[in-house]
Amino acid sequence: MRDAVGSFVGWPSDLIFPDAETPTRPTHKVGKGISRRIESVASQKEVPGRKLKSAAKDIPTTSGTKSQIMMRLEKMVDESDIMHGAIRSIDFDESVFGAAHFEIIAKEDMQQLFEHDELGIAVIHTYIWYIYVTLMRGTELCNRFNFIAASRINATLITKNPTSVKNDLVDRFMAAGDNTTPSLYFIPFNCGNGGHWVLVAMDLSRLIVYYLDSLSGDWSKYPSMKKTVDAAIIKFRSKKNYRNRKDITWVRVQCPQQNNSVDCGFFVLRFMRDIIALNRIDIPKMYFEEYKSYSRAHLDEMKDELCQFIVDQRII
């Protein structure tokens, strides 16, 4: 059982759930007998490499204002027992993170979405699930893109037990096949110190690690993270008897930059969304011509997509 990522408040032991750590999440009262597990929907094939459609494409949305789908979901939440401390337990497809995974959704998670606040791990993971279901499942994209749960590697866990984190990464690599053809593993990495999110994307076949940070700087701010990732890649290649033809190359991608103190989680999700939608394993150092910057409308689009997904999956 692992401690909550980036938590700065006391957490009673009866409120701790395995694999449900949430950076910057306040404590909440757990309702009795209200946990709802959501069954997986039928496989939906999508055209590989096409862009995701907006969930609310027929609803004009003004940047910074709430769309109809968001207001609909907000009303559903307001009228549910979640507002009185209840939670929802959601089962993910095993293929999303390479192993069984469930997430806890509570009032504060929904408020992050509605109020455009700093994102915690539950919202990050649920949007990743949305990407997998909507764009990847049943297509060749599943062989090209893989996700690693933020509850498995983050600054807090590396500080506590870097060897365990390294071994968890190796296990994830081993579960996905031989990794001899180009593919990317995405780590939405929570850095602590207030819960800043960055994206680490690893190509094991070419020994390239892409680093995307919506704030200035590079991986040198997080040396323990780089050391753990490098060690996991080397150990994986050793277990597979692959020759390390060259050193691991880290690339600082000149990605879109946030202009406030809350958007890092949204940017990390948008990075993954666009890389997969463009079906690009090689991430240009100057990022993609299609997305040199992200406006508030780009982030609102993702929130609408997630709101629609939560409604469709009947999570609330």
Tab-separated table of C-alpha atoms in Angstrom:
chain	number	residue	atom	x	y	z
A	1	MET	CA	0.000	0.000	0.000
A	2	ARG	CA	1.472	3.315	-1.013
A	3	ASP	CA	1.099	6.806	0.436
A	4	ALA	CA	-0.871	9.448	-1.377
A	5	VAL	CA	1.194	11.283	-3.982
A	6	GLY	CA	1.972	14.867	-3.020
A	7	SER	CA	-0.412	14.845	-0.062
A	8	PHE	CA	0.202	17.561	2.520
A	9	VAL	CA	-2.588	16.711	4.960
A	10	GLY	CA	-3.167	13.933	7.476
A	11	TRP	CA	-4.930	10.887	6.008
A	12	PRO	CA	-6.832	8.519	8.345
A	13	SER	CA	-5.970	4.891	7.739
A	14	ASP	CA	-9.575	3.894	7.070
A	15	LEU	CA	-9.631	6.247	4.096
A	16	ILE	CA	-6.601	4.815	2.278
A	17	PHE	CA	-7.253	2.813	-0.904
A	18	PRO	CA	-4.564	0.842	-2.787
A	19	ASP	CA	-3.700	2.321	-6.200
A	20	ALA	CA	-5.935	5.305	-5.581
A	21	GLU	CA	-3.406	7.913	-4.507
A	22	THR	CA	-4.364	11.390	-5.571
A	23	PRO	CA	-1.910	14.290	-5.642
A	24	THR	CA	-3.250	17.390	-3.898
A	25	ARG	CA	-6.544	15.630	-3.061
A	26	PRO	CA	-8.102	16.632	0.271
A	27	THR	CA	-9.579	14.016	2.547
A	28	HIS	CA	-13.186	12.984	2.093
A	29	LYS	CA	-15.788	10.944	3.899
A	30	VAL	CA	-16.457	7.550	2.394
A	31	GLY	CA	-20.097	6.607	2.101
A	32	LYS	CA	-21.184	3.081	2.959
A	33	GLY	CA	-22.537	0.731	0.350
A	34	ILE	CA	-22.333	3.205	-2.517
A	35	SER	CA	-19.239	2.058	-4.397
A	36	ARG	CA	-20.154	1.499	-8.025
A	37	ARG	CA	-18.035	-0.599	-10.376
A	38	ILE	CA	-18.448	0.162	-14.060
A	39	GLU	CA	-18.294	-2.667	-16.567
A	40	SER	CA	-16.233	-2.187	-19.714
A	41	VAL	CA	-18.145	-1.117	-22.804
A	42	ALA	CA	-17.940	-3.092	-26.044
A	43	SER	CA	-14.828	-2.622	-28.174
A	44	GLN	CA	-15.061	0.350	-30.507
A	45	LYS	CA	-12.709	0.303	-33.480
A	46	GLU	CA	-11.379	3.664	-34.579
A	47	VAL	CA	-9.368	4.653	-37.636
A	48	PRO	CA	-5.699	4.579	-36.523
A	49	GLY	CA	-4.065	7.986	-36.442
A	50	ARG	CA	-7.152	10.112	-36.867
A	51	LYS	CA	-7.802	13.033	-34.551
A	52	LEU	CA	-10.235	12.654	-31.685
A	53	LYS	CA	-13.587	14.261	-32.206
A	54	SER	CA	-14.821	16.847	-29.770
A	55	ALA	CA	-17.341	15.351	-27.378
A	56	ALA	CA	-19.532	18.394	-27.735
A	57	LYS	CA	-18.890	19.225	-31.380
A	58	ASP	CA	-22.423	20.498	-31.925
A	59	ILE	CA	-22.386	22.724	-28.850
A	60	PRO	CA	-20.677	26.095	-29.288
A	61	THR	CA	-18.354	26.648	-26.340
A	62	THR	CA	-16.872	30.008	-25.384
A	63	SER	CA	-13.422	29.687	-23.863
A	64	GLY	CA	-13.614	29.743	-20.087
A	65	THR	CA	-17.365	29.106	-19.927
A	66	LYS	CA	-19.132	25.832	-19.204
A	67	SER	CA	-20.590	23.817	-22.061
A	68	GLN	CA	-23.951	22.118	-21.986
A	69	ILE	CA	-22.393	18.694	-21.395
A	70	MET	CA	-20.400	20.001	-18.437
A	71	MET	CA	-23.452	21.685	-16.931
A	72	ARG	CA	-25.398	18.466	-17.426
A	73	LEU	CA	-22.768	16.424	-15.600
A	74	GLU	CA	-22.438	19.028	-12.869
A	75	LYS	CA	-26.187	18.812	-12.270
A	76	MET	CA	-25.942	15.008	-12.091
A	77	VAL	CA	-23.176	15.289	-9.497
A	78	ASP	CA	-25.091	17.895	-7.491
A	79	GLU	CA	-28.087	15.562	-7.307
A	80	SER	CA	-26.033	12.463	-6.422
A	81	ASP	CA	-24.735	11.101	-3.127
A	82	ILE	CA	-21.224	12.140	-4.167
A	83	MET	CA	-22.037	15.592	-2.808
A	84	HIS	CA	-22.516	13.975	0.615
A	85	GLY	CA	-19.204	12.101	0.714
A	86	ALA	CA	-19.966	9.090	-1.473
A	87	ILE	CA	-17.410	7.740	-3.937
A	88	ARG	CA	-17.360	5.700	-7.138
A	89	SER	CA	-14.939	2.829	-7.731
A	90	ILE	CA	-14.207	2.352	-11.425
A	91	ASP	CA	-12.642	-0.731	-13.020
A	92	PHE	CA	-10.383	0.039	-15.998
A	93	ASP	CA	-9.655	-2.266	-18.911
A	94	GLU	CA	-6.494	-4.220	-18.015
A	95	SER	CA	-4.936	-3.134	-21.296
A	96	VAL	CA	-4.895	0.523	-20.252
A	97	PHE	CA	-2.044	0.136	-17.746
A	98	GLY	CA	-1.017	-3.441	-18.502
A	99	ALA	CA	-2.606	-4.819	-15.325
A	100	ALA	CA	-5.844	-4.675	-13.362
A	101	HIS	CA	-6.505	-1.140	-12.174
A	102	PHE	CA	-9.315	0.682	-10.438
A	103	GLU	CA	-9.778	4.326	-9.615
A	104	ILE	CA	-11.704	6.149	-6.905
A	105	ILE	CA	-13.790	9.139	-8.034
A	106	ALA	CA	-15.010	11.561	-5.360
A	107	LYS	CA	-16.491	15.041	-5.100
A	108	GLU	CA	-13.150	16.846	-5.227
A	109	ASP	CA	-12.191	15.078	-8.472
A	110	MET	CA	-15.307	16.330	-10.202
A	111	GLN	CA	-14.709	19.826	-8.834
A	112	GLN	CA	-11.244	19.857	-10.396
A	113	LEU	CA	-12.924	19.321	-13.746
A	114	PHE	CA	-15.793	21.781	-13.256
A	115	GLU	CA	-13.660	24.558	-11.738
A	116	HIS	CA	-10.586	24.112	-13.957
A	117	ASP	CA	-8.405	23.446	-10.951
A	118	GLU	CA	-5.139	21.534	-10.509
A	119	LEU	CA	-5.718	17.944	-11.576
A	120	GLY	CA	-5.222	14.990	-9.270
A	121	ILE	CA	-4.366	11.453	-10.222
A	122	ALA	CA	-7.986	10.246	-10.566
A	123	VAL	CA	-8.806	12.735	-13.327
A	124	ILE	CA	-5.462	12.083	-15.049
A	125	HIS	CA	-6.121	8.333	-15.093
A	126	THR	CA	-9.761	8.639	-16.162
A	127	TYR	CA	-8.857	10.783	-19.172
A	128	ILE	CA	-6.176	8.240	-20.120
A	129	TRP	CA	-8.909	5.594	-19.991
A	130	TYR	CA	-11.005	7.819	-22.268
A	131	ILE	CA	-8.118	8.063	-24.768
A	132	TYR	CA	-7.694	4.294	-24.747
A	133	VAL	CA	-11.387	3.495	-25.220
A	134	THR	CA	-12.103	6.212	-27.774
A	135	LEU	CA	-9.007	6.153	-29.938
A	136	MET	CA	-6.888	3.075	-29.306
A	137	ARG	CA	-8.832	-0.033	-28.378
A	138	GLY	CA	-9.083	-2.565	-31.191
A	139	THR	CA	-6.536	-0.775	-33.393
A	140	GLU	CA	-2.835	-0.973	-34.162
A	141	LEU	CA	-2.335	2.004	-31.853
A	142	CYS	CA	-2.366	-0.431	-28.914
A	143	ASN	CA	0.941	-1.791	-30.215
A	144	ARG	CA	2.426	1.686	-30.555
A	145	PHE	CA	1.402	3.472	-27.363
A	146	ASN	CA	1.377	2.296	-23.754
A	147	PHE	CA	0.502	3.994	-20.463
A	148	ILE	CA	2.155	3.671	-17.065
A	149	ALA	CA	-0.021	4.576	-14.085
A	150	ALA	CA	1.049	7.679	-12.187
A	151	SER	CA	0.421	5.721	-8.993
A	152	ARG	CA	3.352	3.446	-9.945
A	153	ILE	CA	6.054	6.058	-10.537
A	154	ASN	CA	6.150	9.522	-9.009
A	155	ALA	CA	8.486	11.649	-6.922
A	156	THR	CA	7.072	10.464	-3.597
A	157	LEU	CA	7.485	6.761	-4.387
A	158	ILE	CA	10.981	7.215	-5.828
A	159	THR	CA	12.069	8.960	-2.634
A	160	LYS	CA	10.666	6.135	-0.505
A	161	ASN	CA	11.772	3.111	-2.551
A	162	PRO	CA	13.461	3.718	-5.908
A	163	THR	CA	14.238	0.017	-6.398
A	164	SER	CA	10.559	-0.925	-6.149
A	165	VAL	CA	9.628	1.777	-8.664
A	166	LYS	CA	12.344	0.592	-11.051
A	167	ASN	CA	11.090	-2.990	-10.828
A	168	ASP	CA	7.482	-1.864	-11.423
A	169	LEU	CA	8.626	-0.137	-14.615
A	170	VAL	CA	10.485	-3.249	-15.773
A	171	ASP	CA	7.396	-5.370	-15.139
A	172	ARG	CA	5.321	-2.970	-17.258
A	173	PHE	CA	7.851	-3.158	-20.096
A	174	MET	CA	7.906	-6.946	-19.930
A	175	ALA	CA	4.104	-7.161	-20.080
A	176	ALA	CA	3.929	-5.352	-23.416
A	177	GLY	CA	6.048	-7.661	-25.572
A	178	ASP	CA	9.543	-7.588	-27.015
A	179	ASN	CA	9.654	-3.807	-27.637
A	180	THR	CA	11.940	-4.272	-30.644
A	181	THR	CA	9.786	-2.055	-32.855
A	182	PRO	CA	9.283	1.669	-32.150
A	183	SER	CA	6.600	2.406	-29.583
A	184	LEU	CA	6.094	4.869	-26.758
A	185	TYR	CA	5.476	4.390	-23.054
A	186	PHE	CA	3.858	7.413	-21.439
A	187	ILE	CA	4.503	8.335	-17.813
A	188	PRO	CA	2.409	11.239	-16.497
A	189	PHE	CA	4.913	12.059	-13.766
A	190	ASN	CA	3.954	13.962	-10.628
A	191	CYS	CA	6.960	15.834	-9.326
A	192	GLY	CA	5.750	16.739	-5.850
A	193	ASN	CA	6.462	20.284	-4.650
A	194	GLY	CA	2.837	21.268	-5.120
A	195	GLY	CA	1.892	18.558	-7.576
A	196	HIS	CA	3.472	19.699	-10.882
A	197	TRP	CA	2.926	17.244	-13.769
A	198	VAL	CA	5.354	16.519	-16.627
A	199	LEU	CA	5.211	13.897	-19.382
A	200	VAL	CA	7.943	11.324	-19.961
A	201	ALA	CA	7.626	9.312	-23.197
A	202	MET	CA	10.024	6.389	-23.665
A	203	ASP	CA	10.943	4.631	-26.915
A	204	LEU	CA	12.670	1.455	-25.710
A	205	SER	CA	13.688	0.231	-29.163
A	206	ARG	CA	15.645	3.382	-30.012
A	207	LEU	CA	16.685	4.227	-26.424
A	208	ILE	CA	15.116	7.679	-26.618
A	209	VAL	CA	13.263	9.380	-23.780
A	210	TYR	CA	11.206	12.474	-24.589
A	211	TYR	CA	10.645	14.997	-21.800
A	212	LEU	CA	7.702	17.407	-22.087
A	213	ASP	CA	7.259	20.082	-19.420
A	214	SER	CA	4.790	22.954	-19.735
A	215	LEU	CA	7.094	24.995	-17.501
A	216	SER	CA	10.671	25.962	-18.337
A	217	GLY	CA	13.557	23.646	-17.535
A	218	ASP	CA	14.439	20.025	-18.198
A	219	TRP	CA	14.822	16.678	-16.440
A	220	SER	CA	17.783	17.964	-14.417
A	221	LYS	CA	15.190	19.335	-11.971
A	222	TYR	CA	14.278	15.728	-11.148
A	223	PRO	CA	17.533	13.717	-11.163
A	224	SER	CA	16.069	10.788	-9.191
A	225	MET	CA	13.326	10.391	-11.797
A	226	LYS	CA	15.840	10.269	-14.654
A	227	LYS	CA	18.076	7.858	-12.752
A	228	THR	CA	15.142	5.503	-12.062
A	229	VAL	CA	13.877	5.571	-15.662
A	230	ASP	CA	17.362	4.941	-17.074
A	231	ALA	CA	17.963	2.079	-14.644
A	232	ALA	CA	14.627	0.457	-15.546
A	233	ILE	CA	15.332	0.626	-19.277
A	234	ILE	CA	18.803	-0.887	-18.820
A	235	LYS	CA	17.488	-3.682	-16.581
A	236	PHE	CA	14.683	-4.466	-19.033
A	237	ARG	CA	17.093	-4.723	-21.947
A	238	SER	CA	19.372	-6.937	-19.857
A	239	LYS	CA	16.514	-9.295	-18.967
A	240	LYS	CA	15.642	-9.516	-22.650
A	241	ASN	CA	19.310	-10.058	-23.588
A	242	TYR	CA	19.230	-7.015	-25.838
A	243	ARG	CA	22.540	-5.333	-26.492
A	244	ASN	CA	22.725	-1.728	-25.365
A	245	ARG	CA	23.923	-0.344	-28.659
A	246	LYS	CA	24.195	3.196	-27.359
A	247	ASP	CA	23.494	5.393	-24.384
A	248	ILE	CA	19.957	6.451	-23.559
A	249	THR	CA	19.212	9.812	-25.176
A	250	TRP	CA	16.942	12.288	-23.425
A	251	VAL	CA	15.244	14.933	-25.578
A	252	ARG	CA	13.787	18.117	-24.125
A	253	VAL	CA	10.802	18.843	-26.387
A	254	GLN	CA	9.965	22.525	-26.897
A	255	CYS	CA	6.308	21.927	-26.174
A	256	PRO	CA	3.477	24.420	-25.529
A	257	GLN	CA	3.856	26.323	-22.264
A	258	GLN	CA	1.236	27.097	-19.635
A	259	ASN	CA	0.641	30.690	-18.523
A	260	ASN	CA	-0.743	30.008	-15.053
A	261	SER	CA	-0.117	27.771	-12.038
A	262	VAL	CA	-2.850	25.150	-12.577
A	263	ASP	CA	-2.719	23.898	-16.181
A	264	CYS	CA	0.171	21.400	-16.015
A	265	GLY	CA	-2.100	18.360	-15.697
A	266	PHE	CA	-4.281	19.493	-18.587
A	267	PHE	CA	-1.181	20.035	-20.738
A	268	VAL	CA	0.187	16.558	-19.973
A	269	LEU	CA	-3.139	15.019	-21.018
A	270	ARG	CA	-3.219	17.126	-24.168
A	271	PHE	CA	0.342	16.081	-25.046
A	272	MET	CA	-0.636	12.391	-24.900
A	273	ARG	CA	-3.900	13.014	-26.739
A	274	ASP	CA	-2.232	14.769	-29.663
A	275	ILE	CA	0.756	12.416	-29.968
A	276	ILE	CA	-1.581	9.425	-30.191
A	277	ALA	CA	-4.122	11.133	-32.444
A	278	LEU	CA	-1.309	12.068	-34.839
A	279	ASN	CA	0.069	8.514	-34.527
A	280	ARG	CA	3.618	9.799	-34.040
A	281	ILE	CA	6.298	7.780	-32.290
A	282	ASP	CA	8.992	10.332	-33.078
A	283	ILE	CA	8.201	13.576	-31.265
A	284	PRO	CA	9.847	16.576	-32.969
A	285	LYS	CA	12.157	18.548	-30.703
A	286	MET	CA	10.190	21.685	-31.633
A	287	TYR	CA	6.907	19.785	-31.147
A	288	PHE	CA	4.243	19.415	-33.834
A	289	GLU	CA	3.425	22.131	-36.340
A	290	GLU	CA	-0.272	21.497	-35.696
A	291	TYR	CA	0.045	22.390	-32.002
A	292	LYS	CA	2.659	25.057	-31.336
A	293	SER	CA	0.565	26.381	-28.462
A	294	TYR	CA	-2.539	25.435	-26.505
A	295	SER	CA	-5.334	27.898	-25.900
A	296	ARG	CA	-7.940	27.638	-23.166
A	297	ALA	CA	-10.280	26.309	-25.876
A	298	HIS	CA	-7.952	23.304	-26.384
A	299	LEU	CA	-8.214	22.499	-22.683
A	300	ASP	CA	-11.965	23.098	-22.561
A	301	GLU	CA	-12.332	20.629	-25.435
A	302	MET	CA	-10.700	17.924	-23.327
A	303	LYS	CA	-12.924	18.692	-20.353
A	304	ASP	CA	-15.998	18.329	-22.564
A	305	GLU	CA	-14.681	15.022	-23.897
A	306	LEU	CA	-14.176	13.722	-20.385
A	307	CYS	CA	-17.566	14.966	-19.203
A	308	GLN	CA	-19.263	13.166	-22.096
A	309	PHE	CA	-17.257	10.008	-21.361
A	310	ILE	CA	-18.239	10.037	-17.680
A	311	VAL	CA	-21.904	10.425	-18.691
A	312	ASP	CA	-21.660	7.657	-21.312
A	313	GLN	CA	-19.935	5.286	-18.895
A	314	ARG	CA	-22.625	6.024	-16.278
A	315	ILE	CA	-19.974	6.618	-13.627
A	316	ILE	CA	-22.165	9.007	-11.682
